[in-house]
Coordinates of C-alpha atoms in Angstrom, one line a residue:
Chain A
X18 CA -33.2 62.0 124.1
X19 CA -29.9 60.1 124.1
X20 CA -29.2 57.4 126.7
X21 CA -26.9 59.9 128.7
X22 CA -29.7 62.4 128.8
X23 CA -32.1 59.7 129.9
X24 CA -30.0 58.4 132.4
X25 CA -29.6 62.1 133.8
X26 CA -33.1 62.5 134.5
X27 CA -32.6 59.9 137.2
X28 CA -29.9 62.1 138.8
X29 CA -31.8 65.2 138.2
X30 CA -34.9 63.8 140.0
X31 CA -32.4 63.0 143.1
X32 CA -31.3 66.5 143.0
X33 CA -34.8 67.8 143.0
X34 CA -35.7 65.6 145.7
X35 CA -32.8 66.8 147.8
X36 CA -33.9 70.4 147.1
X37 CA -37.3 69.5 148.5
X38 CA -36.1 68.0 151.6
X39 CA -34.2 71.4 152.3
X40 CA -30.6 70.4 151.1
X41 CA -28.2 70.7 148.4
X42 CA -29.5 69.9 144.9
X43 CA -27.1 67.5 143.5
X44 CA -28.3 64.0 142.4
X45 CA -26.3 61.0 141.2
X46 CA -27.4 57.4 140.1
X47 CA -25.1 54.5 139.3
X48 CA -25.9 52.3 136.2
X49 CA -24.5 49.3 134.7
X50 CA -23.5 49.3 130.9
X51 CA -27.2 48.1 130.0
X52 CA -28.7 51.1 131.2
X53 CA -30.0 49.3 134.4
X54 CA -30.3 51.1 137.3
X55 CA -27.8 49.9 140.5
X56 CA -28.4 52.7 142.8
X57 CA -29.4 56.4 143.3
X58 CA -28.8 59.2 145.6
X59 CA -28.5 62.6 146.4
X60 CA -26.6 64.8 148.8
X61 CA -27.4 64.4 152.4
X62 CA -25.2 67.1 154.4
X63 CA -28.3 69.1 155.7
X64 CA -30.7 66.3 155.7
X65 CA -28.6 63.7 157.6
X66 CA -26.3 66.3 159.0
X67 CA -23.5 64.4 157.6
X68 CA -20.9 66.2 155.5
X69 CA -19.7 62.6 154.0
X70 CA -22.6 61.9 151.8
X71 CA -22.3 63.4 148.7
X72 CA -24.6 62.6 145.8
X73 CA -22.1 60.2 144.1
X74 CA -21.3 58.6 147.5
X75 CA -24.9 58.0 148.2
X76 CA -25.7 56.4 144.9
X77 CA -22.3 54.5 145.3
X78 CA -23.7 53.2 148.7
X79 CA -27.2 52.4 147.6
X80 CA -25.7 50.2 144.5
X81 CA -24.4 47.9 147.5
X82 CA -21.4 46.1 147.6
X83 CA -19.9 45.1 144.0
X84 CA -16.9 43.2 143.0
X85 CA -16.2 44.9 139.7
X86 CA -17.1 48.6 138.5
X87 CA -15.6 48.9 135.4
X88 CA -18.8 48.4 133.2
X89 CA -20.7 50.8 135.5
X90 CA -21.6 54.5 134.7
X91 CA -21.8 57.0 137.4
X92 CA -24.3 60.0 136.3
X93 CA -24.2 63.0 138.4
X94 CA -26.2 66.5 137.9
X95 CA -22.7 68.1 138.6
X96 CA -18.9 67.7 138.0
X97 CA -17.8 65.4 140.5
X98 CA -15.5 67.1 143.3
X99 CA -12.3 65.6 144.4
X100 CA -13.7 63.4 147.1
X101 CA -16.2 61.9 144.5
X102 CA -13.5 61.8 141.7
X103 CA -11.6 59.6 144.0
X104 CA -14.2 57.6 144.6
X105 CA -14.5 56.8 140.7
X106 CA -10.9 56.2 140.6
X107 CA -10.4 54.0 143.4
X108 CA -13.2 51.6 142.3
X109 CA -12.6 51.8 138.5
X110 CA -15.8 52.8 137.7
X111 CA -15.5 52.9 133.8
X112 CA -17.7 56.1 133.0
X113 CA -18.9 59.2 134.2
X114 CA -21.8 61.2 132.5
X115 CA -21.8 64.9 133.9
X116 CA -24.9 67.1 133.8
X117 CA -22.8 70.1 133.8
X118 CA -19.7 71.8 134.7
X119 CA -20.2 75.1 134.4
X120 CA -21.1 76.3 138.0
X121 CA -18.3 74.0 139.4
X122 CA -15.5 71.8 138.1
X123 CA -14.0 69.0 140.4
X124 CA -11.7 66.2 138.8
X125 CA -13.5 65.0 135.7
X126 CA -10.7 66.0 133.7
X127 CA -8.1 64.1 136.0
X128 CA -10.5 61.3 135.6
X129 CA -10.5 61.4 131.6
X130 CA -6.5 61.5 131.7
X131 CA -6.9 58.2 133.8
X132 CA -8.8 56.6 131.3
X133 CA -12.3 57.2 132.6
X134 CA -14.8 57.8 129.9
X135 CA -16.3 61.3 130.6
X136 CA -19.5 63.1 129.0
X137 CA -20.2 66.5 129.7
X138 CA -23.8 67.3 129.1
X139 CA -24.1 71.0 129.6
X140 CA -27.5 70.3 130.6
X141 CA -29.5 73.9 130.8
X142 CA -31.8 72.5 133.9
X143 CA -29.0 71.3 135.8
X144 CA -26.9 74.9 135.3
X145 CA -30.0 76.7 136.3
X146 CA -30.7 74.4 139.5
X147 CA -27.1 75.0 140.7
X148 CA -27.1 78.6 139.4
X149 CA -30.0 79.5 141.8
X150 CA -28.8 77.3 144.7
X151 CA -25.4 79.0 144.9
X152 CA -26.9 82.4 144.9
X153 CA -29.5 81.7 147.3
X154 CA -27.2 79.5 149.7
X155 CA -23.7 80.5 149.2
X156 CA -22.8 79.7 152.9
X157 CA -23.9 76.0 152.5
X158 CA -22.4 75.6 148.9
X159 CA -19.1 76.8 150.2
X160 CA -19.6 74.3 153.2
X161 CA -20.1 71.6 151.1
X162 CA -17.0 72.0 148.9
X163 CA -14.7 73.1 151.8
X164 CA -14.5 76.5 150.6
X165 CA -13.4 78.9 153.3
X166 CA -15.3 82.2 153.3
Chain B
X28 CA 6.2 58.6 171.7
X29 CA 5.9 61.5 169.2
X30 CA 2.7 63.4 169.0
X31 CA 2.1 61.7 165.6
X32 CA 2.6 58.3 167.0
X33 CA 0.3 59.1 169.7
X34 CA -2.4 60.1 167.7
X35 CA -1.8 56.7 165.6
X36 CA -3.0 54.8 168.8
X37 CA -6.3 56.1 168.1
X38 CA -6.6 55.2 164.6
X39 CA -4.9 51.7 165.4
X40 CA -7.5 51.3 168.3
X41 CA -10.2 52.1 165.7
X42 CA -8.6 49.2 163.2
X43 CA -8.4 46.7 166.1
X44 CA -12.0 47.3 166.5
X45 CA -13.0 47.0 163.1
X46 CA -11.2 43.6 163.1
X47 CA -12.9 42.4 166.4
X48 CA -16.1 43.0 164.7
X49 CA -15.1 40.9 161.6
X50 CA -14.2 43.7 159.5
X51 CA -11.2 45.2 157.6
X52 CA -8.8 46.8 159.9
X53 CA -8.6 50.2 159.0
X54 CA -8.7 52.8 161.3
X55 CA -8.4 57.0 161.2
X56 CA -9.0 59.9 163.4
X57 CA -9.4 63.8 162.7
X58 CA -7.8 65.8 165.2
X59 CA -7.2 69.7 165.4
X60 CA -4.3 71.1 165.6
X61 CA -3.8 71.1 169.2
X62 CA -4.4 67.4 169.3
X63 CA -8.1 67.5 170.5
X64 CA -10.2 64.4 168.9
X65 CA -12.9 65.7 166.4
X66 CA -13.9 62.4 165.1
X67 CA -12.6 58.5 164.8
X68 CA -13.7 55.8 163.0
X69 CA -12.9 52.5 161.0
X70 CA -13.4 50.6 157.7
X71 CA -17.4 49.3 157.8
X72 CA -17.7 47.7 154.5
X73 CA -18.4 44.3 156.2
X74 CA -20.3 45.5 159.3
X75 CA -22.6 47.9 157.5
X76 CA -22.7 46.1 154.3
X77 CA -21.4 49.5 153.0
X78 CA -18.9 50.0 150.5
X79 CA -18.5 53.9 150.9
X80 CA -17.5 53.9 154.5
X81 CA -13.7 53.8 154.7
X82 CA -11.8 54.7 157.9
X83 CA -11.2 58.1 156.9
X84 CA -14.7 59.0 155.8
X85 CA -16.1 57.2 159.1
X86 CA -13.8 59.5 161.2
X87 CA -14.9 62.5 158.9
X88 CA -18.3 61.9 159.2
X89 CA -18.1 61.5 163.1
X90 CA -16.3 64.8 163.1
X91 CA -19.3 66.2 162.2
X92 CA -20.1 69.4 160.0
X93 CA -17.2 72.0 159.9
X94 CA -16.7 75.3 157.9
X95 CA -12.8 74.9 158.0
X96 CA -10.5 71.7 158.0
X97 CA -7.2 73.6 157.4
X98 CA -5.9 73.0 160.8
X99 CA -7.1 69.6 161.1
X100 CA -5.1 66.5 161.0
X101 CA -6.3 63.2 159.4
X102 CA -4.4 60.2 161.0
X103 CA -4.9 56.9 159.4
X104 CA -3.4 53.4 160.0
X105 CA -3.0 52.9 156.0
X106 CA -2.0 55.5 153.1
X107 CA -5.4 56.7 152.0
X108 CA -6.7 55.4 149.0
X109 CA -7.8 57.8 146.1
X110 CA -11.2 58.0 147.5
X111 CA -10.1 59.0 150.8
X112 CA -7.1 61.3 149.5
X113 CA -9.9 63.1 147.2
X114 CA -11.8 63.6 150.5
X115 CA -8.7 65.2 152.3
X116 CA -8.1 67.4 149.1
X117 CA -11.7 68.4 148.6
X118 CA -12.0 69.6 152.1
X119 CA -8.6 71.1 152.6
X120 CA -7.6 69.3 155.3
X121 CA -4.3 70.4 156.4
X122 CA -2.3 67.3 157.3
X123 CA -2.3 63.5 157.3
X124 CA -0.4 61.3 159.4
X125 CA -0.1 57.6 157.6
X126 CA 0.5 54.5 159.9
X127 CA 2.0 52.8 156.9
X128 CA 2.4 52.7 153.1
X129 CA 4.1 49.5 152.9
X130 CA 1.3 47.1 152.5
X131 CA -0.8 49.6 150.0
X132 CA 0.1 53.2 148.7
X133 CA -2.8 55.4 147.8
X134 CA -2.7 59.0 147.2
X135 CA -0.5 60.5 149.8
X136 CA 2.4 61.6 147.3
X137 CA -0.4 63.5 145.2
X138 CA -1.8 65.1 148.3
X139 CA 1.7 66.1 149.3
X140 CA 2.3 67.8 145.9
X141 CA -1.1 69.8 146.7
X142 CA 0.6 71.0 149.7
X143 CA -0.7 69.0 152.3
X144 CA 1.8 67.8 155.1
X145 CA 2.2 64.2 155.0
X146 CA 3.9 62.1 157.6
X147 CA 4.4 58.5 157.0
X148 CA 5.4 56.6 160.1
X149 CA 6.1 52.9 158.9
X150 CA 4.5 51.8 162.0
X151 CA 5.6 48.0 162.7
X152 CA 2.4 47.2 164.1
X153 CA 0.2 48.9 161.6
X154 CA 2.2 46.9 158.9
X155 CA 1.7 43.5 160.6
X156 CA -1.9 44.1 160.9
X157 CA -2.6 44.9 157.5
X158 CA 0.0 42.2 156.1
X159 CA -2.0 39.2 158.0
X160 CA -5.3 40.8 156.9
X161 CA -4.3 40.7 153.4
X162 CA -3.0 37.2 153.6
X163 CA -6.2 36.2 155.2
X164 CA -8.8 37.9 153.3
X165 CA -7.3 38.8 150.2
X166 CA -10.9 38.8 148.5
X167 CA -12.2 41.3 151.1
X168 CA -9.1 43.5 150.5
X169 CA -9.4 43.5 147.0
X170 CA -13.1 44.3 147.2
X171 CA -12.3 47.3 149.5
X172 CA -9.7 48.6 147.0
X173 CA -11.7 48.1 143.9
X174 CA -9.2 45.3 142.5
X175 CA -10.7 42.6 140.1
X176 CA -9.2 39.5 140.7

């Protein structure tokens, strides 16, 4: 298992936790460049009734206040939406590892153009999890990405 | 006082509240197209020890879960950073009213290019408030926008 794949396990476990809570199964984790976990989290729209907590924002929050994100790596099960891509850009997070961008593509190419290191893993389990969730709960999924039906 | 200027008062009051709490004085409010307040909030980095709560994300959160943001207006005392600009883009918020973009310019021109209605008010009181804050607390300000000193 590559380092990236290994870090993805933490994000994937967060997504499973969110699913078990009745939420949207997207997980994320922030690591430093040595692979030390700084914070992990998952989408909390349903659980907290809070539209502002995406997986990446939850992991970022749980990592606490920091002065420098250049050496950090945001690992997420799904391509970061514009909200979460904006987070990465504003705080200068140096790298993003994306579980998959098959079911949804946010701003990871825009981030790459800004110099952020982007790795897309095309992880089969991440794809299956989101494919099933989107089929089961299109209403919730569309709400979470601001798509008006 | 124009409608935009009137809505800015709510955001400005939020910024003052944040300043009184020892925080970063940036405030925001989300309104519907009739001018009805949906949610208001301010930066809570210091107060909540939470780097993920910018003024716009706080106002967005306080407006609760919604299915459609096209008719909403985000009013903020300061040009939205990339994080908050990404929020506006992802959720399809139709309009942004910016108190000022003199002390900091985030992604409001990027949003305008995406079809978001942008109004920059160049409000003197907003400019004075941020100018003073940035001079008083450059460390905190740089932390909040991810600038490494």
